[in-house]
Short mmCIF file of C-alpha atoms and ligand atoms in Angstrom, two decimals:
data_model
loop_
_atom_site.label_atom_id
_atom_site.label_comp_id
_atom_site.label_asym_id
_atom_site.label_seq_id
_atom_site.Cartn_x
_atom_site.Cartn_y
_atom_site.Cartn_z
CA MET A 1 -10.83 29.21 -21.49
CA GLN A 2 -9.25 28.96 -24.94
CA THR A 3 -8.57 32.71 -25.02
CA ALA A 4 -7.53 33.02 -21.37
CA LEU A 5 -4.95 30.23 -21.71
CA TYR A 6 -3.83 30.47 -25.34
CA HIS A 7 -4.29 34.04 -26.64
CA PRO A 8 -0.99 34.49 -28.58
CA GLU A 9 0.12 37.47 -26.50
CA HIS A 10 -1.83 37.49 -23.25
CA GLY A 11 -2.73 33.80 -22.85
CA TYR A 12 -1.74 32.26 -19.54
CA TYR A 13 0.40 29.62 -21.28
CA SER A 14 1.36 31.26 -24.57
CA SER A 15 2.79 34.35 -22.84
CA GLY A 16 5.73 32.11 -21.87
CA ARG A 17 5.91 33.37 -18.26
CA GLY A 18 6.89 30.61 -15.83
CA ARG A 19 3.67 29.11 -14.55
CA THR A 20 4.58 25.80 -12.98
CA GLY A 21 6.91 25.04 -10.09
CA THR A 22 7.36 26.40 -6.58
CA ARG A 23 7.80 29.98 -7.84
CA GLY A 24 4.83 29.71 -10.19
CA ASP A 25 1.16 29.03 -9.59
CA PHE A 26 1.09 25.26 -9.15
CA LEU A 27 3.27 22.18 -8.96
CA THR A 28 3.10 19.41 -11.51
CA PRO A 29 4.70 15.97 -11.24
CA VAL A 30 7.46 17.25 -13.55
CA THR A 31 8.37 20.15 -11.28
CA THR A 32 8.98 17.94 -8.24
CA GLY A 33 12.31 16.66 -9.67
CA PRO A 34 13.93 14.32 -12.19
CA VAL A 35 12.53 10.98 -10.96
CA LEU A 36 9.49 11.02 -13.26
CA GLY A 37 11.83 11.46 -16.26
CA GLN A 38 14.08 8.66 -15.02
CA LEU A 39 11.15 6.28 -14.64
CA LEU A 40 9.75 7.16 -18.06
CA ALA A 41 13.20 6.62 -19.59
CA SER A 42 13.33 3.13 -18.06
CA GLN A 43 9.83 2.42 -19.42
CA ALA A 44 10.88 3.64 -22.88
CA ASP A 45 13.97 1.43 -22.80
CA GLU A 46 11.90 -1.64 -21.81
CA TRP A 47 9.52 -0.88 -24.71
CA HIS A 48 12.47 -0.50 -27.13
CA ALA A 49 13.84 -3.88 -25.98
CA ALA A 50 10.40 -5.52 -26.38
CA LEU A 51 10.29 -4.34 -30.02
CA GLY A 52 13.66 -6.01 -30.65
CA ARG A 53 15.67 -2.76 -30.45
CA PRO A 54 14.82 -1.17 -33.81
CA ALA A 55 17.54 1.14 -35.16
CA SER A 56 15.20 4.18 -35.19
CA VAL A 57 12.48 5.10 -32.73
CA CYS A 58 10.82 8.35 -31.96
CA LEU A 59 10.05 9.85 -28.60
CA GLY A 60 7.15 12.33 -28.76
CA GLU A 61 5.98 14.89 -26.22
CA GLN A 62 3.16 17.42 -26.29
CA GLY A 63 2.63 20.05 -23.58
CA ALA A 64 6.36 20.12 -22.79
CA ASP A 65 6.20 23.59 -21.19
CA ARG A 66 9.84 24.55 -20.60
CA GLY A 67 11.18 21.15 -21.70
CA TRP A 68 12.10 19.92 -18.24
CA LEU A 69 10.56 16.46 -18.53
CA ALA A 70 12.14 15.85 -21.94
CA CYS A 71 15.47 16.99 -20.47
CA ASP A 72 15.17 14.60 -17.49
CA ILE A 73 14.30 11.73 -19.84
CA LEU A 74 17.23 12.47 -22.17
CA ASP A 75 19.63 12.84 -19.18
CA SER A 76 18.63 9.39 -18.06
CA ILE A 77 18.74 7.80 -21.53
CA SER A 78 22.18 9.35 -22.18
CA SER A 79 23.67 7.88 -19.05
CA GLN A 80 21.86 4.56 -18.74
CA TYR A 81 20.36 3.28 -21.97
CA PRO A 82 22.96 3.32 -24.79
CA ALA A 83 20.93 1.22 -27.26
CA LEU A 84 17.96 3.56 -26.98
CA ARG A 85 20.22 6.62 -27.09
CA SER A 86 21.57 5.73 -30.52
CA ALA A 87 18.09 5.00 -31.95
CA LEU A 88 16.24 8.03 -30.67
CA HIS A 89 14.78 11.13 -32.33
CA LEU A 90 12.80 13.48 -30.04
CA HIS A 91 9.75 15.29 -31.46
CA ILE A 92 8.01 18.03 -29.49
CA ILE A 93 4.57 19.31 -30.49
CA GLU A 94 4.44 22.94 -29.39
CA PRO A 95 2.25 25.66 -30.89
CA SER A 96 3.69 28.49 -28.76
CA PRO A 97 6.84 30.14 -30.27
CA ARG A 98 7.83 31.46 -26.81
CA LEU A 99 7.69 27.99 -25.30
CA VAL A 100 9.68 26.58 -28.25
CA GLU A 101 12.45 29.10 -27.43
CA GLN A 102 12.45 28.03 -23.79
CA GLN A 103 12.49 24.34 -24.73
CA GLU A 104 15.40 24.93 -27.13
CA SER A 105 17.33 26.56 -24.34
CA THR A 106 16.59 23.78 -21.79
CA LEU A 107 17.56 21.11 -24.32
CA ALA A 108 20.57 22.95 -25.79
CA LEU A 109 23.13 20.42 -24.51
CA HIS A 110 21.08 17.43 -25.61
CA ARG A 111 20.73 18.85 -29.12
CA LYS A 112 24.42 17.98 -29.60
CA THR A 113 23.62 14.28 -29.04
CA PHE A 114 20.02 13.78 -30.09
CA PRO A 115 18.09 14.87 -33.16
CA ILE A 116 15.25 17.04 -31.85
CA SER A 117 12.40 18.42 -34.01
CA TRP A 118 9.63 20.85 -33.15
CA HIS A 119 6.14 20.80 -34.70
CA ARG A 120 3.57 23.57 -34.46
CA GLN A 121 0.69 21.10 -34.68
CA SER A 122 0.25 17.39 -34.18
CA ILE A 123 -0.66 16.91 -37.84
CA THR A 124 2.87 17.85 -38.93
CA PHE A 125 4.33 15.13 -36.72
CA SER A 126 4.43 11.95 -38.79
CA PRO A 127 6.71 9.16 -37.64
CA GLY A 128 5.51 6.92 -40.49
CA ASP A 129 6.65 3.37 -39.79
CA VAL A 130 9.13 4.42 -37.12
CA PRO A 131 7.89 3.12 -33.72
CA CYS A 132 6.89 5.87 -31.37
CA PHE A 133 6.87 6.32 -27.58
CA PHE A 134 4.55 9.29 -27.03
CA TYR A 135 3.86 10.86 -23.64
CA SER A 136 2.25 13.95 -22.14
CA CYS A 137 1.96 15.21 -18.58
CA GLU A 138 -0.94 17.45 -17.54
CA LEU A 139 -1.68 18.33 -21.16
CA VAL A 140 -5.30 17.24 -21.60
CA ASP A 141 -6.53 18.93 -18.41
CA SER A 142 -5.52 22.23 -19.98
CA PHE A 143 -7.62 21.73 -23.13
CA PRO A 144 -10.64 24.10 -22.96
CA VAL A 145 -13.98 22.82 -21.66
CA ARG A 146 -17.64 23.63 -22.23
CA LEU A 147 -19.79 23.87 -19.12
CA ALA A 148 -23.17 22.19 -18.84
CA ARG A 149 -25.41 22.98 -15.85
CA HIS A 150 -28.81 21.57 -14.96
CA LEU A 151 -31.06 24.43 -13.85
CA GLN A 152 -34.81 24.43 -13.12
CA GLY A 153 -35.39 21.11 -14.82
CA GLU A 154 -33.41 21.85 -18.02
CA TRP A 155 -29.81 21.53 -19.17
CA HIS A 156 -28.06 24.81 -19.96
CA GLU A 157 -24.70 25.80 -21.33
CA LEU A 158 -22.74 28.43 -19.42
CA TRP A 159 -21.35 31.07 -21.76
CA VAL A 160 -19.12 33.99 -20.86
CA ASP A 161 -20.54 37.48 -21.54
CA VAL A 162 -18.98 40.92 -21.28
CA ARG A 163 -21.17 43.46 -19.48
CA GLU A 164 -19.91 46.89 -18.46
CA GLY A 165 -16.35 45.78 -19.08
CA LYS A 166 -16.61 42.72 -16.82
CA LEU A 167 -16.94 39.02 -17.56
CA HIS A 168 -20.13 37.29 -16.42
CA TRP A 169 -21.60 33.80 -16.72
CA SER A 170 -24.66 33.55 -18.89
CA ALA A 171 -26.79 30.37 -18.90
CA GLN A 172 -28.40 29.57 -22.27
CA PRO A 173 -30.53 26.52 -23.16
CA ALA A 174 -28.16 23.66 -24.00
CA PRO A 175 -27.74 23.18 -27.77
CA ALA A 176 -28.24 19.76 -29.33
CA ASP A 177 -24.53 18.88 -29.54
CA LEU A 178 -24.11 19.52 -25.79
CA MET A 179 -27.21 17.47 -25.02
CA ASP A 180 -25.67 14.60 -27.02
CA GLU A 181 -22.70 14.70 -24.62
CA VAL A 182 -24.95 14.84 -21.56
CA LYS A 183 -26.72 11.70 -22.81
CA ARG A 184 -23.51 9.98 -23.94
CA TRP A 185 -21.98 10.24 -20.47
CA ASP A 186 -25.24 9.69 -18.62
CA ILE A 187 -24.72 12.89 -16.62
CA PRO A 188 -27.25 13.06 -13.77
CA SER A 189 -30.11 15.49 -14.45
CA VAL A 190 -30.08 16.86 -10.93
CA ASP A 191 -30.70 20.54 -10.27
CA GLY A 192 -27.43 22.45 -10.02
CA PHE A 193 -25.33 19.58 -11.42
CA THR A 194 -22.42 21.06 -13.39
CA ALA A 195 -20.27 19.09 -15.81
CA GLU A 196 -17.34 19.90 -18.06
CA ILE A 197 -17.21 18.56 -21.61
CA ARG A 198 -13.86 18.74 -23.40
CA PRO A 199 -14.42 18.94 -27.19
CA ASP A 200 -10.72 18.67 -28.15
CA ALA A 201 -9.88 15.51 -26.18
CA GLY A 202 -11.42 13.00 -28.61
CA PRO A 203 -9.97 14.61 -31.79
CA TRP A 204 -6.56 14.80 -30.04
CA ILE A 205 -6.31 11.09 -29.23
CA ARG A 206 -7.85 10.11 -32.58
CA SER A 207 -5.29 12.17 -34.46
CA LEU A 208 -2.48 10.51 -32.50
CA GLY A 209 -4.05 7.15 -33.31
CA GLN A 210 -3.96 8.05 -37.01
CA ILE A 211 -0.41 9.40 -36.94
CA ILE A 212 1.18 6.61 -34.90
CA ARG A 213 1.24 3.34 -36.81
CA ARG A 214 3.22 1.46 -34.19
CA GLY A 215 3.77 2.64 -30.68
CA ILE A 216 2.66 3.43 -27.19
CA ILE A 217 0.96 6.53 -25.77
CA LEU A 218 1.21 7.45 -22.10
CA THR A 219 -1.22 10.14 -20.92
CA LEU A 220 -0.37 11.38 -17.41
CA ASP A 221 -2.98 13.60 -15.83
CA TYR A 222 -5.54 14.00 -13.10
CA GLY A 223 -8.88 12.55 -13.93
CA MET A 224 -10.97 9.43 -13.81
CA PRO A 225 -13.36 7.24 -15.81
CA ALA A 226 -16.61 8.99 -16.85
CA ALA A 227 -18.80 7.18 -14.30
CA GLU A 228 -16.69 8.59 -11.45
CA LEU A 229 -16.21 12.01 -13.01
CA TYR A 230 -19.90 12.64 -13.63
CA HIS A 231 -20.97 11.22 -10.28
CA LEU A 232 -23.39 12.83 -7.84
CA SER A 233 -20.52 13.25 -5.38
CA ARG A 234 -18.91 15.67 -7.87
CA SER A 235 -22.03 17.67 -8.68
CA ALA A 236 -20.22 21.03 -8.72
CA GLY A 237 -17.91 19.91 -11.55
CA THR A 238 -14.13 20.08 -11.46
CA LEU A 239 -13.25 23.40 -13.13
CA VAL A 240 -10.79 25.33 -10.96
CA SER A 241 -8.73 28.47 -11.28
CA LEU A 242 -5.32 28.59 -9.63
CA ARG A 243 -2.86 31.28 -8.73
CA SER A 244 0.12 31.30 -6.35
CA HIS A 245 -0.64 27.74 -5.22
CA GLN A 246 -4.19 28.64 -4.16
CA ARG A 247 -7.57 28.12 -5.75
CA THR A 248 -9.05 31.48 -6.64
CA PRO A 249 -12.78 32.09 -6.10
CA ASP A 250 -13.63 33.06 -9.70
CA PRO A 251 -12.44 31.45 -12.96
CA LEU A 252 -13.46 34.63 -14.82
CA GLN A 253 -11.20 36.86 -12.77
CA ASP A 254 -7.96 38.20 -14.35
CA PRO A 255 -7.99 36.20 -17.61
CA GLY A 256 -4.46 35.26 -18.65
CA GLU A 257 -3.18 35.66 -15.10
CA GLN A 258 -4.48 32.46 -13.56
CA ASP A 259 -4.56 28.83 -14.61
CA LEU A 260 -7.84 27.18 -15.58
CA THR A 261 -8.11 23.42 -15.48
CA SER A 262 -10.54 20.57 -15.02
CA HIS A 263 -10.28 16.79 -14.62
CA VAL A 264 -9.80 14.48 -17.58
CA ASN A 265 -12.53 12.05 -18.67
CA TYR A 266 -10.34 8.98 -19.27
CA THR A 267 -13.25 6.96 -20.72
CA ASP A 268 -13.43 9.52 -23.54
CA LEU A 269 -9.75 8.99 -24.42
CA ILE A 270 -10.14 5.20 -24.24
CA LEU A 271 -13.25 5.06 -26.47
CA GLU A 272 -12.08 7.67 -28.98
CA GLY A 273 -8.58 6.12 -29.21
CA LYS A 274 -10.15 2.74 -29.95
CA LYS A 275 -11.78 4.24 -33.06
CA GLU A 276 -8.27 4.68 -34.51
CA GLY A 277 -6.96 1.30 -33.42
CA LEU A 278 -5.46 2.29 -30.08
CA GLU A 279 -5.80 -0.57 -27.66
CA THR A 280 -5.97 0.32 -23.97
CA LEU A 281 -3.28 -1.55 -22.07
CA GLY A 282 -4.33 -0.11 -18.71
CA LEU A 283 -5.04 2.86 -16.47
CA ALA A 284 -3.02 3.04 -13.26
CA ASP A 285 -2.75 5.66 -10.56
CA PHE A 286 0.66 7.21 -9.96
CA SER A 287 1.07 5.39 -6.69
CA SER A 288 0.87 1.97 -8.39
CA ALA A 289 2.49 2.89 -11.71
CA TRP A 290 5.73 4.39 -10.40
CA THR A 291 6.05 1.86 -7.57
CA ARG A 292 5.88 -0.92 -10.14
CA LEU A 293 8.43 0.74 -12.42
CA ALA A 294 10.79 1.55 -9.56
CA GLN A 295 10.56 -1.90 -8.02
CA PRO A 296 14.12 -2.94 -9.02
CA LEU A 297 15.47 0.20 -7.34
CA LEU A 298 13.24 -0.06 -4.28
CA THR A 299 14.16 -3.69 -3.66
CA GLY A 300 17.83 -3.37 -4.70
CA SER A 301 20.71 -3.44 -2.25
CA ASP A 302 21.99 0.05 -3.11
CA PRO A 303 20.74 2.72 -0.72
CA LEU A 304 18.62 5.30 -2.50
CA PRO A 305 19.67 8.94 -2.12
CA GLN A 306 17.39 10.89 0.20
CA LYS A 307 16.63 13.42 -2.53
CA TRP A 308 15.52 10.62 -4.87
CA SER A 309 13.27 9.08 -2.20
CA ARG A 310 11.68 12.44 -1.44
CA ASN A 311 10.95 13.05 -5.11
CA PHE A 312 9.58 9.50 -5.46
CA GLN A 313 7.29 10.07 -2.48
CA HIS A 314 5.95 13.26 -4.03
CA LEU A 315 5.00 11.27 -7.12
CA THR A 316 3.46 8.31 -5.29
CA HIS A 317 2.16 9.45 -1.91
CA PRO A 318 -1.66 9.36 -1.74
CA GLY A 319 -1.62 12.85 -0.20
CA PHE A 320 0.33 14.25 -3.15
CA PHE A 321 0.12 13.00 -6.76
CA GLY A 322 -0.27 9.28 -5.87
CA LYS A 323 -4.05 8.95 -6.11
CA THR A 324 -5.16 12.06 -8.01
CA HIS A 325 -2.98 11.39 -11.05
CA GLN A 326 -3.33 8.51 -13.48
CA VAL A 327 -1.35 7.07 -16.37
CA LEU A 328 -3.39 5.85 -19.32
CA VAL A 329 -1.41 3.47 -21.53
CA GLN A 330 -2.65 2.93 -25.08
CA GLY A 331 -0.81 1.09 -27.82
CA LYS A 332 -0.91 0.01 -31.42
CA ASN A 333 0.82 -2.90 -33.14
CA LEU A 334 2.82 -3.83 -30.07
CA PRO A 335 4.15 -7.37 -29.50
CA ARG A 336 1.26 -9.51 -28.22
CA ASP A 337 2.84 -10.40 -24.90
CA PHE A 338 4.20 -6.91 -24.14
CA GLN A 339 3.00 -5.52 -20.85
CA PRO A 340 4.75 -2.37 -19.67
CA SER A 341 6.23 -2.67 -16.19
CA LEU A 342 4.23 0.28 -14.98
CA LEU A 343 1.10 -1.87 -15.35
CA LYS A 344 2.51 -5.13 -13.95
CA PRO A 345 1.62 -6.21 -10.39
CA VAL A 346 4.52 -5.72 -7.99
CA THR A 347 5.93 -8.55 -5.96
CA PHE A 348 7.57 -7.12 -2.86
CA GLY A 349 6.23 -10.10 -0.96
CA SER A 350 2.90 -11.86 -0.98
CA ASP A 351 1.28 -9.62 1.63
CA LEU A 352 2.62 -6.39 0.14
CA GLU A 353 1.25 -6.82 -3.38
CA ASP A 354 0.59 -3.43 -4.98
CA SER A 355 1.27 -1.53 -1.79
CA VAL A 356 3.13 1.75 -1.67
CA PRO A 357 6.83 1.30 -0.95
CA LEU A 358 7.85 0.76 2.64
CA PRO A 359 10.79 2.60 4.16
CA ARG A 360 13.95 0.73 3.24
CA ALA A 361 15.21 0.35 6.79
C1 LIG B 401 -0.36 22.23 -16.95
S1 LIG B 401 0.89 22.60 -18.13
C2 LIG B 401 1.88 21.13 -17.96
C3 LIG B 401 3.31 21.36 -18.34
C4 LIG B 401 4.25 20.18 -18.16
N1 LIG B 401 3.93 19.07 -19.02
C5 LIG B 401 4.27 19.73 -16.73
O1 LIG B 401 3.71 18.66 -16.43
O2 LIG B 401 4.86 20.46 -15.90
C6 LIG B 401 0.04 22.36 -19.66
C7 LIG B 401 0.87 22.59 -20.87
O3 LIG B 401 0.18 22.11 -22.03
C8 LIG B 401 0.41 23.01 -23.09
N2 LIG B 401 -0.61 22.80 -24.14
C9 LIG B 401 -1.94 22.99 -24.07
N3 LIG B 401 -2.53 22.70 -25.26
C10 LIG B 401 -1.54 22.30 -26.09
C11 LIG B 401 -1.49 21.84 -27.43
N4 LIG B 401 -2.59 21.73 -28.17
N5 LIG B 401 -0.29 21.49 -27.95
C12 LIG B 401 0.83 21.58 -27.22
N6 LIG B 401 0.85 22.00 -25.94
C13 LIG B 401 -0.31 22.36 -25.38
C14 LIG B 401 0.38 24.36 -22.41
O4 LIG B 401 0.99 25.36 -23.19
C15 LIG B 401 1.18 24.06 -21.14
O5 LIG B 401 2.56 24.24 -21.37
#
């Protein structure tokens, strides 16, 4: 998975060919339009106000792909949040030189207004005492996974072999470090049960916890707490391969030409983040999170443009991203009483608490 997605030349992502969006292989919340960026900008501004509007803050993104989400956020901050605009420095963590080029081009206009820095690795990003608003969208699901499968009474690890020029699965007895994960997550020892383990997720959130002394981290992705992820109802695991908006039958087919992804274990991020002082403020599905943040707009007297409403529905509708995708909010050294709006209960009316938005008419 590491090689298929990140080989410097042929890797699905590092090759720099457009992968997301209607003309690519799959949609992400970012590719449905600018509303996600607008809502994140409003959340960043609320956070900046809660800190007492410090003169310098940093906005951090990892997994920025072509830079569209950062661009949407900066568009919105430029036009609506002047105090945040003058305090902000954007940092993008991007190992792929081809993607850096594409991000530079997307953000070319904003580079005249905002300081923007690129970092090849997270360890070179060090905001020091400057408060940081860090976000990612569909980043962690693209970190490589190991596959554990219970076969004939024993746990195995699925390796990838090359035989006669073709890739094949090869089940080997599970090594001790994989067995530790099976036990840690209480994965059911049921014949055929398959589970993904993501070795880089814990080190990723721990390194952010070390780097960020004061700030908030928003992790947007599809996934669930460990007890739901490793549940008997999901015994085939969640690894999928995608191409042209379809699941393909074989993750080993055409390496570098199809996306590989599997669901995020949010419990892992919560527990590992805690080791570096990251407190979990909450985990909310997209339907609740963006409805809460957009409440002033949804209940305001100004009619919302149709295009905006359509984009909002893509983000929040249970049949689209509303229930599959979650936002994990973790923080460090935040004001005691600070609760981000995306986690606050909505108050459309007593009987509509936490419901999805109703049509305005
Ligand atoms: C599924 S795409 C999501 C892109 C974009 N955030 C969106 O939501 O449309 C995953 C992105 O994460 C990037 N990525 C994976 N591992 C990364 C890492 N360690 N550092 C930075 N980016 C990474 C990939 O290159 C790819 O651009």
